[in-house]
CSV table of C-alpha atoms and ligand atoms in Angstrom, one decimal:
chain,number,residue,atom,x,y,z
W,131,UNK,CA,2.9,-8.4,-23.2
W,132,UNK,CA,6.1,-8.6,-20.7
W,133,UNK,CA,8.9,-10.4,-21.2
W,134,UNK,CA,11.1,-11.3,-17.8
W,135,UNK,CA,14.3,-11.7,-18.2
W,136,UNK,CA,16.7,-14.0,-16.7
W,137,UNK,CA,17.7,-12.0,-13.1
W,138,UNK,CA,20.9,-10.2,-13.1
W,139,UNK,CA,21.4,-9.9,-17.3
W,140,UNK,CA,24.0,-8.0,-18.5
W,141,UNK,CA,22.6,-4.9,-20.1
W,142,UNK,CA,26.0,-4.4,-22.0
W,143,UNK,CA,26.4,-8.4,-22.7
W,144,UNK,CA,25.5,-10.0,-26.2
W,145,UNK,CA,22.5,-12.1,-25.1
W,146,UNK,CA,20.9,-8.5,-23.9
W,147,UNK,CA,21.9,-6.7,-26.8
W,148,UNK,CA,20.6,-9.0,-29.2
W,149,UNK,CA,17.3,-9.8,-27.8
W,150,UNK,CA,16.6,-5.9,-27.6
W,151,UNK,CA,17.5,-5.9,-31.6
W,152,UNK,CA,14.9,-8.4,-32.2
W,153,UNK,CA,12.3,-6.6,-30.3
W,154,UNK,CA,13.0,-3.2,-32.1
W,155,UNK,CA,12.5,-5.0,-35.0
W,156,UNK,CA,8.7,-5.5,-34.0
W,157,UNK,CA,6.2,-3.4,-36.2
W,158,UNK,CA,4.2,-1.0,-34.2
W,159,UNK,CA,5.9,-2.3,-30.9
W,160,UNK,CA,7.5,-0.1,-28.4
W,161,UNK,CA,9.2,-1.2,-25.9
W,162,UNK,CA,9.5,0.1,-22.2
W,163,UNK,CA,12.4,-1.3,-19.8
W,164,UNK,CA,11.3,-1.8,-16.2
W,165,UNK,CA,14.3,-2.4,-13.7
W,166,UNK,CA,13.6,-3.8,-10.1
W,167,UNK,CA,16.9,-2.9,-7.8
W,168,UNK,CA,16.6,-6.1,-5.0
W,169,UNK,CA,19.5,-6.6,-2.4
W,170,UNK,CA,20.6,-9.6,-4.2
W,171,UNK,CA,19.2,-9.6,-7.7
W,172,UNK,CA,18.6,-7.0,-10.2
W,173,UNK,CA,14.8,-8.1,-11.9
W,174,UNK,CA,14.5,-6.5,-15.7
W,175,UNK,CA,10.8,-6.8,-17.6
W,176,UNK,CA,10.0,-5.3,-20.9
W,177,UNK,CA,6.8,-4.0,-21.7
W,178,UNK,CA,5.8,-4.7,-24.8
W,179,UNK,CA,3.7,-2.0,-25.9
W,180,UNK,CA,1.1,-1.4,-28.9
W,181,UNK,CA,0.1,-4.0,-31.1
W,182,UNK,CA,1.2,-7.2,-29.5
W,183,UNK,CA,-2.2,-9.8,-30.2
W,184,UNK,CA,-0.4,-11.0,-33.0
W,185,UNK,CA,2.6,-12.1,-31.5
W,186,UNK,CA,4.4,-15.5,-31.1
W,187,UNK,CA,4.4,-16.3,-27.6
W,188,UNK,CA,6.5,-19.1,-28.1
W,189,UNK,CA,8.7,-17.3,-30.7
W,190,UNK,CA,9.1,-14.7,-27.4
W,191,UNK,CA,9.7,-16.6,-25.1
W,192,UNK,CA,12.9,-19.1,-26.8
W,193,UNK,CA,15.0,-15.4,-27.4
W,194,UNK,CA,17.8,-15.2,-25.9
W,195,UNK,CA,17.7,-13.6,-22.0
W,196,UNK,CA,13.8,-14.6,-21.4
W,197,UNK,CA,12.8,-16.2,-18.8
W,198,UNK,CA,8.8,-16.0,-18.8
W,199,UNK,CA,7.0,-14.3,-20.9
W,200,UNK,CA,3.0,-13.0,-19.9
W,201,UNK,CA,0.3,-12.1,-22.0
W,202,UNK,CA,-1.5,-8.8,-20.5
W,203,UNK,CA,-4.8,-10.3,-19.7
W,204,UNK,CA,-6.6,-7.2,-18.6
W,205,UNK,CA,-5.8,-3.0,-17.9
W,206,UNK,CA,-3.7,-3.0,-14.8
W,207,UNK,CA,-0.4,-3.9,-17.0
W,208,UNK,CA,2.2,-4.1,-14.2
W,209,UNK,CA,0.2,-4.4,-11.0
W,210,UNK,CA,-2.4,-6.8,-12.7
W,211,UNK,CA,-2.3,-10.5,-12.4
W,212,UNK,CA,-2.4,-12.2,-15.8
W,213,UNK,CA,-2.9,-15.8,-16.9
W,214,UNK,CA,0.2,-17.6,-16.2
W,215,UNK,CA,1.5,-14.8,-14.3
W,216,UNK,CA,4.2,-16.0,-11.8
W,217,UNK,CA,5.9,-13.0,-11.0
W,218,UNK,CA,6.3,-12.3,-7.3
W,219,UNK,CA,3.7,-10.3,-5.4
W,220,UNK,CA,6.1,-9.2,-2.6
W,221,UNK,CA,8.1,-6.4,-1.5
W,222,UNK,CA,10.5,-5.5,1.3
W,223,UNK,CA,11.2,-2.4,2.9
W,224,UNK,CA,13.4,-1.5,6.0
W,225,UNK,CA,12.9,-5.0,6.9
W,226,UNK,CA,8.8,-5.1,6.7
W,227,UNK,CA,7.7,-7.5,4.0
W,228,UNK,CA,4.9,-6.4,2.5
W,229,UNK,CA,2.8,-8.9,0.5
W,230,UNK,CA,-0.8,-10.8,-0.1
W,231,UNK,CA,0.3,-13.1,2.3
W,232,UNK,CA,1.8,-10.8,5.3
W,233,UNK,CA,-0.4,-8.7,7.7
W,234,UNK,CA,1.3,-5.9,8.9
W,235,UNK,CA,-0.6,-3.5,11.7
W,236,UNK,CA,0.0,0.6,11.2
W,237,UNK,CA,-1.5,1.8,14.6
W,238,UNK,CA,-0.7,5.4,15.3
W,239,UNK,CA,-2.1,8.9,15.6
W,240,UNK,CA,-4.3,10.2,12.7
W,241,UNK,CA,-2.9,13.6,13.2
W,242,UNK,CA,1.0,14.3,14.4
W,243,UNK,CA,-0.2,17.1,17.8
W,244,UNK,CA,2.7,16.9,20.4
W,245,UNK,CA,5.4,15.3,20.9
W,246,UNK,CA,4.9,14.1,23.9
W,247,UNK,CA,1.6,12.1,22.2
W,248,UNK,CA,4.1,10.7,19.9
W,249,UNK,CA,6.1,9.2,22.3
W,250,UNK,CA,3.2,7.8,24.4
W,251,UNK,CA,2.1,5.8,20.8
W,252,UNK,CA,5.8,4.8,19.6
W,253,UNK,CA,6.3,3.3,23.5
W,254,UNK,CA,3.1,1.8,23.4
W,255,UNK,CA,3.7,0.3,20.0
W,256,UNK,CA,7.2,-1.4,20.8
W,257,UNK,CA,5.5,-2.5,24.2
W,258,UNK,CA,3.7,-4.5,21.7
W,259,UNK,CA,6.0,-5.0,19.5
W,260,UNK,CA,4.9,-3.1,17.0
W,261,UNK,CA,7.0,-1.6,14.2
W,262,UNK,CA,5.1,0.2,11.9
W,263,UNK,CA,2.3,3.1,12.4
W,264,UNK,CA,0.9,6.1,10.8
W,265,UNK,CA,1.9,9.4,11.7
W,266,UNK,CA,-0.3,12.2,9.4
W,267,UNK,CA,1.9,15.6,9.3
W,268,UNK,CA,0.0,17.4,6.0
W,269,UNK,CA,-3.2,16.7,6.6
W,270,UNK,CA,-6.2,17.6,3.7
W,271,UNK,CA,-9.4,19.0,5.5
W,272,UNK,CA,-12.7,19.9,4.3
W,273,UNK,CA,-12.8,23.2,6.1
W,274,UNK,CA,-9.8,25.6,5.3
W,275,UNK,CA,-9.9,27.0,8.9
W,276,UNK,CA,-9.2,23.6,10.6
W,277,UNK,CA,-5.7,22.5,12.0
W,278,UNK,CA,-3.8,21.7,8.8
W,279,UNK,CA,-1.1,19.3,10.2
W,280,UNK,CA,2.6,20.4,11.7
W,281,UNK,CA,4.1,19.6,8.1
W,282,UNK,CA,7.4,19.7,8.1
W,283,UNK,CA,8.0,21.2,11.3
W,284,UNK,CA,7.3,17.7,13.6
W,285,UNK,CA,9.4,15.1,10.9
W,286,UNK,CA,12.8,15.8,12.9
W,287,UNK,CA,11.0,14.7,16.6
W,288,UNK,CA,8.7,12.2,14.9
W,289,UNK,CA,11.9,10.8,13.2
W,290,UNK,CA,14.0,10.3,15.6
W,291,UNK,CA,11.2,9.0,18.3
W,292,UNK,CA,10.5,6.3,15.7
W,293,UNK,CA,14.2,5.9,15.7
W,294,UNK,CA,14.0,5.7,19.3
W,295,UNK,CA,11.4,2.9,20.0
W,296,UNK,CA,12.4,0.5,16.5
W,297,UNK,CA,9.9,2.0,14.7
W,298,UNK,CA,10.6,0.9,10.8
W,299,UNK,CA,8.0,2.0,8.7
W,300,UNK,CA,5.6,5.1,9.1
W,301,UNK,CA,2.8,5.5,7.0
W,302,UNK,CA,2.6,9.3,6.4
W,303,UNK,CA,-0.3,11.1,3.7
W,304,UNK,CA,1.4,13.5,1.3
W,305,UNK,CA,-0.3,15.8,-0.8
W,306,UNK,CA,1.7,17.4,-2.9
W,307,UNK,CA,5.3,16.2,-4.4
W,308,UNK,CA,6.8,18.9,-2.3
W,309,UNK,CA,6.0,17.1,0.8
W,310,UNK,CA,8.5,13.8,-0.6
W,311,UNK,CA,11.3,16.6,-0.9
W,312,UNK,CA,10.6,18.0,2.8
W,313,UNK,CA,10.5,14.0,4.0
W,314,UNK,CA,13.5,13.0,2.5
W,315,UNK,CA,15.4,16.1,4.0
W,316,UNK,CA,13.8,15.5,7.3
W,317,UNK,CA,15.3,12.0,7.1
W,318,UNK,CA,18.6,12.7,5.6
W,319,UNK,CA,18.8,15.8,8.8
W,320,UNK,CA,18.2,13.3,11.2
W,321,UNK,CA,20.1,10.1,10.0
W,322,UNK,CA,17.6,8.3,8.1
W,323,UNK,CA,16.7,6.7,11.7
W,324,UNK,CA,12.9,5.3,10.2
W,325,UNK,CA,11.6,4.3,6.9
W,326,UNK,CA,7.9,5.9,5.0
W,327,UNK,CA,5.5,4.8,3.6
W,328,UNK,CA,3.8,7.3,1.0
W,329,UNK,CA,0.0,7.8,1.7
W,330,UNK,CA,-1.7,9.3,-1.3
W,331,UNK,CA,-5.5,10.1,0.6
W,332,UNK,CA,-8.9,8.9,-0.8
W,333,UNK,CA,-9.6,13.0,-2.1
W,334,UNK,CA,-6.3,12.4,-4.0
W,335,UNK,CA,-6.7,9.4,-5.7
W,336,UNK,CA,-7.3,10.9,-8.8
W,337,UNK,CA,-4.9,13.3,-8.8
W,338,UNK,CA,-2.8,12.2,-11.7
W,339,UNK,CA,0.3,14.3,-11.5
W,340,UNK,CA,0.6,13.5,-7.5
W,341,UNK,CA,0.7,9.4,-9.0
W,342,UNK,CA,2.9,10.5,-11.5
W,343,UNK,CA,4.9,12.6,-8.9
W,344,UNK,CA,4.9,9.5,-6.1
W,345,UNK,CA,5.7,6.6,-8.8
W,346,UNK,CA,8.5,8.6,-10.5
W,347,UNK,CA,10.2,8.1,-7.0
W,348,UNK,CA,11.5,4.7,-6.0
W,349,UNK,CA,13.1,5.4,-2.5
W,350,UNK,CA,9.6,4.9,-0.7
W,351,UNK,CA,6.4,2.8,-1.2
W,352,UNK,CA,3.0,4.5,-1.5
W,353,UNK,CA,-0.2,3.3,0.0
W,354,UNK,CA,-2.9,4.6,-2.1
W,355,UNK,CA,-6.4,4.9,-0.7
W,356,UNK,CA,-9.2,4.0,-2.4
W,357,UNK,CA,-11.3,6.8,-3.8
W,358,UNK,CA,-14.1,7.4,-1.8
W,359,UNK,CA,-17.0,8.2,-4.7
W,360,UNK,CA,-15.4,6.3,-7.7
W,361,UNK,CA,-15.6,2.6,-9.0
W,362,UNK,CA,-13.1,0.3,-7.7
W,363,UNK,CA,-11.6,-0.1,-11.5
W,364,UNK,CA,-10.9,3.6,-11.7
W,365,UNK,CA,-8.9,3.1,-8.0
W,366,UNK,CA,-6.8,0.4,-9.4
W,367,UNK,CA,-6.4,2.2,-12.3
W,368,UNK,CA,-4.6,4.7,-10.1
W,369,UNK,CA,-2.7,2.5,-8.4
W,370,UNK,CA,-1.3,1.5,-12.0
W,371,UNK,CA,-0.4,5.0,-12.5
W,372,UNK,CA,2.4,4.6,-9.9
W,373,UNK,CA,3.5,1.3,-11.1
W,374,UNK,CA,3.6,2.5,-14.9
W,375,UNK,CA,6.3,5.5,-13.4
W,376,UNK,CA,8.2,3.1,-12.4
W,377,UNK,CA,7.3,2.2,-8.5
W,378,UNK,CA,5.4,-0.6,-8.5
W,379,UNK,CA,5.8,-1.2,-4.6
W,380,UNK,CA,1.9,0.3,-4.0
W,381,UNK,CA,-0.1,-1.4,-1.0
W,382,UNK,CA,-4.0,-1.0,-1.9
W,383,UNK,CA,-6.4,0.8,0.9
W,384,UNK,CA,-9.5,0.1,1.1
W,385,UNK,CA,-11.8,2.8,3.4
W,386,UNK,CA,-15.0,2.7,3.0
W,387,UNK,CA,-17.2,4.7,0.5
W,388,UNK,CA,-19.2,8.1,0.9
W,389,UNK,CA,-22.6,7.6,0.8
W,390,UNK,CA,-25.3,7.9,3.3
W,391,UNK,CA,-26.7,4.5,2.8
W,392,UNK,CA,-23.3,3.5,5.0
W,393,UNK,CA,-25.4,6.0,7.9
W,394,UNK,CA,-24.2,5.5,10.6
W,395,UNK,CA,-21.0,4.5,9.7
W,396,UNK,CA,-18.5,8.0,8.2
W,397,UNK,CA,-18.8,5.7,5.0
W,398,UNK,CA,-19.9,2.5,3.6
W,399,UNK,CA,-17.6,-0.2,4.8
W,400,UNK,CA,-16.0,-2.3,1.7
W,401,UNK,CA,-14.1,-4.9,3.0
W,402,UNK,CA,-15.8,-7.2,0.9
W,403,UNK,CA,-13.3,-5.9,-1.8
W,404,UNK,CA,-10.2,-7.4,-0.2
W,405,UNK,CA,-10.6,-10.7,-2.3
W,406,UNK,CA,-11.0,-8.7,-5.5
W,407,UNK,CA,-8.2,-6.3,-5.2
W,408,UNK,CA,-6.0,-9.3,-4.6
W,409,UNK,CA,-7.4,-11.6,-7.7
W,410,UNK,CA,-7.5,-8.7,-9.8
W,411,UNK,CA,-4.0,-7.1,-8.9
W,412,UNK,CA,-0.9,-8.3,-7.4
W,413,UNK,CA,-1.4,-5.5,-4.7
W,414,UNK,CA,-1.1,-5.9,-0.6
W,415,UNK,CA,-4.5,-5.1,0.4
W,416,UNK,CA,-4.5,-2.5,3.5
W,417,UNK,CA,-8.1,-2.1,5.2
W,418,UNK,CA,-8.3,1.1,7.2
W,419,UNK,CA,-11.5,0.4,9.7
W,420,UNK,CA,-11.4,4.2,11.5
W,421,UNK,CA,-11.7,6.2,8.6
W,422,UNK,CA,-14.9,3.5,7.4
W,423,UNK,CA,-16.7,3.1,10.5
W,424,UNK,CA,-15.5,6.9,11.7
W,425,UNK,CA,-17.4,6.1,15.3
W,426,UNK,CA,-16.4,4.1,18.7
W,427,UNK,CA,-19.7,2.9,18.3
W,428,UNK,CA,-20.6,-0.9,20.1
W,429,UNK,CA,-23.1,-3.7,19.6
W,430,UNK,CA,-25.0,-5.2,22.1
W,431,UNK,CA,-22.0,-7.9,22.5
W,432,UNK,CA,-20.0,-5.5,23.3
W,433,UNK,CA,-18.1,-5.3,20.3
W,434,UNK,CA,-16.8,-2.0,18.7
W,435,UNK,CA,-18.3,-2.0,15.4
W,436,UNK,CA,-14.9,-0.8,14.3
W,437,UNK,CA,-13.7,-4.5,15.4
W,438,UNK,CA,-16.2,-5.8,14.4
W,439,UNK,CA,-15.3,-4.8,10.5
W,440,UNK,CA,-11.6,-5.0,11.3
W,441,UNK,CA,-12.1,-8.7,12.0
W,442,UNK,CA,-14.6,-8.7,8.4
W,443,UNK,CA,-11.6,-7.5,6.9
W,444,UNK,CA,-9.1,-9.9,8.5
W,445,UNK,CA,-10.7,-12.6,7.4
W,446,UNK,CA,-11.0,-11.6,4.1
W,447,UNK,CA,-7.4,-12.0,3.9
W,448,UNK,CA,-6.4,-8.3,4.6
W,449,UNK,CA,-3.1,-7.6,4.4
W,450,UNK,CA,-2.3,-4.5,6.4
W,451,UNK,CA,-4.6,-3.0,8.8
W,452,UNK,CA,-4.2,0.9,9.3
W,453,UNK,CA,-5.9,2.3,12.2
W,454,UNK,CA,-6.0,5.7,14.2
W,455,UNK,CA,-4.9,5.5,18.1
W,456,UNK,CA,-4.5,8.1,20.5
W,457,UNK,CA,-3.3,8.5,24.2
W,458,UNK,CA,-5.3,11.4,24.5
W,459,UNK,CA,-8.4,11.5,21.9
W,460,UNK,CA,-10.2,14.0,23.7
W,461,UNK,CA,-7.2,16.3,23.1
W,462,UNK,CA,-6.5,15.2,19.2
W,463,UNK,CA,-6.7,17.6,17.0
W,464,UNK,CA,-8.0,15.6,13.8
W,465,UNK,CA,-10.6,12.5,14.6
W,466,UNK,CA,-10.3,12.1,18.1
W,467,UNK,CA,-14.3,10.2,18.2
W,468,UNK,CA,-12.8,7.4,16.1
W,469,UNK,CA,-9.4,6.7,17.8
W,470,UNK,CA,-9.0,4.1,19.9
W,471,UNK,CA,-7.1,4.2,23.0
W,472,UNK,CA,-3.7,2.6,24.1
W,473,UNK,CA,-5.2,0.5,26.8
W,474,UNK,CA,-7.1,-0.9,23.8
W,475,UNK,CA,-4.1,-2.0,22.0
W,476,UNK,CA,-3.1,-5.3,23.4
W,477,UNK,CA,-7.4,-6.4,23.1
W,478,UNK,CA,-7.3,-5.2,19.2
W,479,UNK,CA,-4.5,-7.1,18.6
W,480,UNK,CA,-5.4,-10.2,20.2
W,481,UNK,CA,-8.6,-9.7,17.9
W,482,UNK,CA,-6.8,-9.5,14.8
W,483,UNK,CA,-5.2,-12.8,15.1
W,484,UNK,CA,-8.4,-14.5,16.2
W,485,UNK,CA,-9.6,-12.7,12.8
W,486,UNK,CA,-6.3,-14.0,11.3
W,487,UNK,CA,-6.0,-17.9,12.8
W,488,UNK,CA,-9.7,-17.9,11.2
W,489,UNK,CA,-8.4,-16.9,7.5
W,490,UNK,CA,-5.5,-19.3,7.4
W,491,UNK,CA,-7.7,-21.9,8.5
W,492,UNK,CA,-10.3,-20.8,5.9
W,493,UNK,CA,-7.8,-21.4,3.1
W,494,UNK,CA,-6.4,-24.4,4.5
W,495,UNK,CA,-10.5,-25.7,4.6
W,496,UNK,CA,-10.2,-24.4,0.7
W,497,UNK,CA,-7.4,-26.6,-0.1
W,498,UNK,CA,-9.0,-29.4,1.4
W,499,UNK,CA,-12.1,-29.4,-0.4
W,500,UNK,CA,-10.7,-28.0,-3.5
W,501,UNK,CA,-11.5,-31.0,-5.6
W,502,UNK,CA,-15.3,-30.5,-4.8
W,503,UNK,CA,-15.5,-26.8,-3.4
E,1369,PEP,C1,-6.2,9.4,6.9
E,1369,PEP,O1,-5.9,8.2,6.8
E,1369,PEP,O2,-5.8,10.2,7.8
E,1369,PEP,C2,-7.1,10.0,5.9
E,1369,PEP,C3,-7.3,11.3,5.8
E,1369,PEP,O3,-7.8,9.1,5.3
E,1369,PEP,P1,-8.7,9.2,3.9
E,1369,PEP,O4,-7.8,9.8,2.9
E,1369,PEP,O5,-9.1,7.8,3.6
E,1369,PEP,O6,-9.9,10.0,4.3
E,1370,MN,MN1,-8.2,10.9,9.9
C-alpha cells in the first residue's frame, strides 16, 4: 500500500508525527519513507510494507497528512501503475521533461572516438535543435581485445562541447558504480556545463548491485535497457530495483531481443511492447531502433528498415527515441554499419513526427469512439 501525503508536510509538525505513530502501530507493517525533492514541492509516500490485505483503506486514507492512498495492484510497487493510481508519471531534468506523454530524440555517436566527431554531432544537433544525445565513453564488448571506450579520459571535452552547442541531457552507459564517481568529477572539473542520463546496457540489466548502485543515487536519471534474453516482467522488475533505492526517475528501453528468428535484424525488434511498458509501469518508454535493426538496411520503397521500426515505435506512443549517428561511420570505432549519417538528420526527424502527428491523432480517434471502441 502507499500512502501520499499532503505535498510539503512538516516532518517535525504534529499532523506528521502523529500519523507515523499510527502506522507503527500496524502489526506486521513496516514502513519505508520515500521523499521526492521537486523545485517547488517536496512529495513524501510511505510504503506500507508486509501484511497490508487487511487494511482499512478508508481508515488510511481519513489520517491526518494523507492525501491519496493506493492499493499495490501488482509487483512493480513504486514504478507500477495501480488501480486508482493518480500519481504523476513525469520527471524533469536540466529542463527536459521526461514523461509517457513527451518524445524526446537522443541522436549521437554510439561510441565517444575524437573530438573533433563530437563536435561535428553536438553542431549538427543544435542545427536542429536538438538537446539531448548519447555519447557512450565505457563501452561493454563481447571481445576483450576490441576498443573499450575513452572512459574518463574524453568527459572533460565531451562536457564542455555539450556545454558549448546547449546540449542538456547526454545519455551515457555506465558499467560499474565507479563510472557515476568519475562522471560527477568530470562534471564538477568542468562546471557542471551538461546534464546525464545513466544508461545501464541490455548485458547489465540484471546486474543487481549496479541497480542498487544507480538508484541509491538521485543526482541523475537512469535509462535502463531491456534485457536482451529475459522476459519483459524480469526487465521491469529491474527497473523497480532502482526505484525501490530510492530513484524512481528510470526511462524504460526497449532494443530488441537476441534471437535468430529476428535474422536479419542484430535482434528481434519489440516495439510492440511500448503500450505494455506504459500500462503496466508509469515508466517513459525509450525505443532504441540501431541497436534492434543493427543494419542500414532498405526496402524496396526506399525506406531504411531502421525507419521503418522507428516510425512502428513512434506510433506506438514511444517516448524517447535513442539512435546512433555518426559524421564519419566508416571511421567509428564501435557500430559504424548501423549509424546513420548527419545529412540524414533533418529526413529522420521529419519522419518521426509524421510517426508522431499519426499517434496523437490515433488517441484522439480513441477518444472519439471510446463509447463503442
Ligand atoms: C548502446 O546503446 O550503446 C548499447 C551497447 O546498447 P545495448 O546495451 O542495448 O546493447
Ligand atoms: Mn552500440
Amino acid at each position: 500500500m502507499i500512502v501520499i501525503l499532503e505535498s510539503n508536510i512538516d516532518k517535525n509538525g504534529e499532523r506528521y508525527t502523529s500519523l507515523m505513530n499510527r502506522l507503527s502501530q500496524l502489526p506486521n507493517v513496516q514502513v519505508r519513507v520515500h521523499e521526492e525533492v521537486g523545485t517547488q514541492h517536496v512529495l513524501t509516500e510511505l510504503y506500507l510494507i508486509g501484511n497490508t490485505s487487511s487494511l482499512p483503506l478508508e481508515e488510511i486514507q481519513s489520517l491526518p497528512g494523507v492525501e491519496q492512498v493506493v492499493r499495490i495492484s501488482g509487483a512493480y510497487r513504486v514504478l507500477g501503475r495501480h488501480k486508482n493510481d493518480h500519481r504523476s508519471s513525469h520527471f524533469e531534468y536540466n529542463g527536459v521533461t521526461f514523461s509517457q506523454d513527451t518524445l524526446n530524440v537522443f541522436a549521437g555517436l554510439c561510441a565517444v572516438d575524437t573530438p573533433e566527431h563530437v563536435e561535428a554531432m553536438m553542431r549538427a544537433l543544435r542545427e536542429h535543435g536538438l538537446v539531448c544525445t548519447r555519447m557512450g565513453a565505457y563501452k561493454p564488448r563481447t571481445n576483450p581485445y576490441s576498443f573499450q571506450g575513452h572512459g574518463k579520459n574524453c568527459m572533460p571535452y565531451v562536457f564542455e562541447l555539450a556545454g558549448k552547442y546547449g546540449i542538456k541531457v547526454i545519455a551515457m552507459e555506465v558499467t560499474s558504480e565507479q563510472h557515476i564517481h568519475e562522471i560527477n568529477e568530470a562534471l564538477e572539473q568542468t562546471g557542471r556545463p551538461t546534464g546525464i542520463l545513466l544508461q545501464i546496457g541490455t548485458r547489465n540489466t540484471q546486474n543487481f548491485e549496479l541497480l542498487k548502485a544507480v538508484g541509491r543515487q538521485q543526482e541523475f536519471p537512469v535509462l535502463l535497457k531491456r534485457g536482451f534474453g529475459i522476459t519483459l516482467e524480469e526487465s521491469l522488475n529491474a527497473a523497480e530495483y532502482l526505484a525501490s533505492e530510492g530513484n524512481r526517475k528510470v526511462v524504460f528501453c526497449l532494443r530488441g531481443m537476441k534471437t535468430n528468428m529476428g535474422d536479419p535484424h542484430r535482434n528481434l525488434v519489440d516495439f510492440a511492447h511500448v503500450p505494455v511498458v506504459k500500462r503496466l509501469t508509469r515508466m517513459p518508454v525509450c525505443i532504441d531502433p540501431s541497436h534492434s535493426v543493427g543494419t542500414r538496411d532498405r526496402s524496396s520503397d526506399g525506406i531504411l528498415d531502421l525507419l521503418h521500426v522507428t516510425a512502428q515505435g513512434v506510433i506506438a506512443g514511444a517516448n524517447m527515441v535513442l539512435v546512433d549517428f555518426h559524421p564519419a561511420p566508416d571511421k567509428a570505432l564501435v557500430d559504424g554499419p548501423q549509424a546513420l549519417r548527419l545529412p540524414e538528420l533533418a529526413y529522420f526527424l521529419e519522419d518521426i513526427q509524421l510517426a508522431r502527428k499519426a499517434y496523437e491523432a490515433r488517441t484522439a480517434l480513441v477518444k472519439r469512439y471510446e463509447t463503442t471502441a
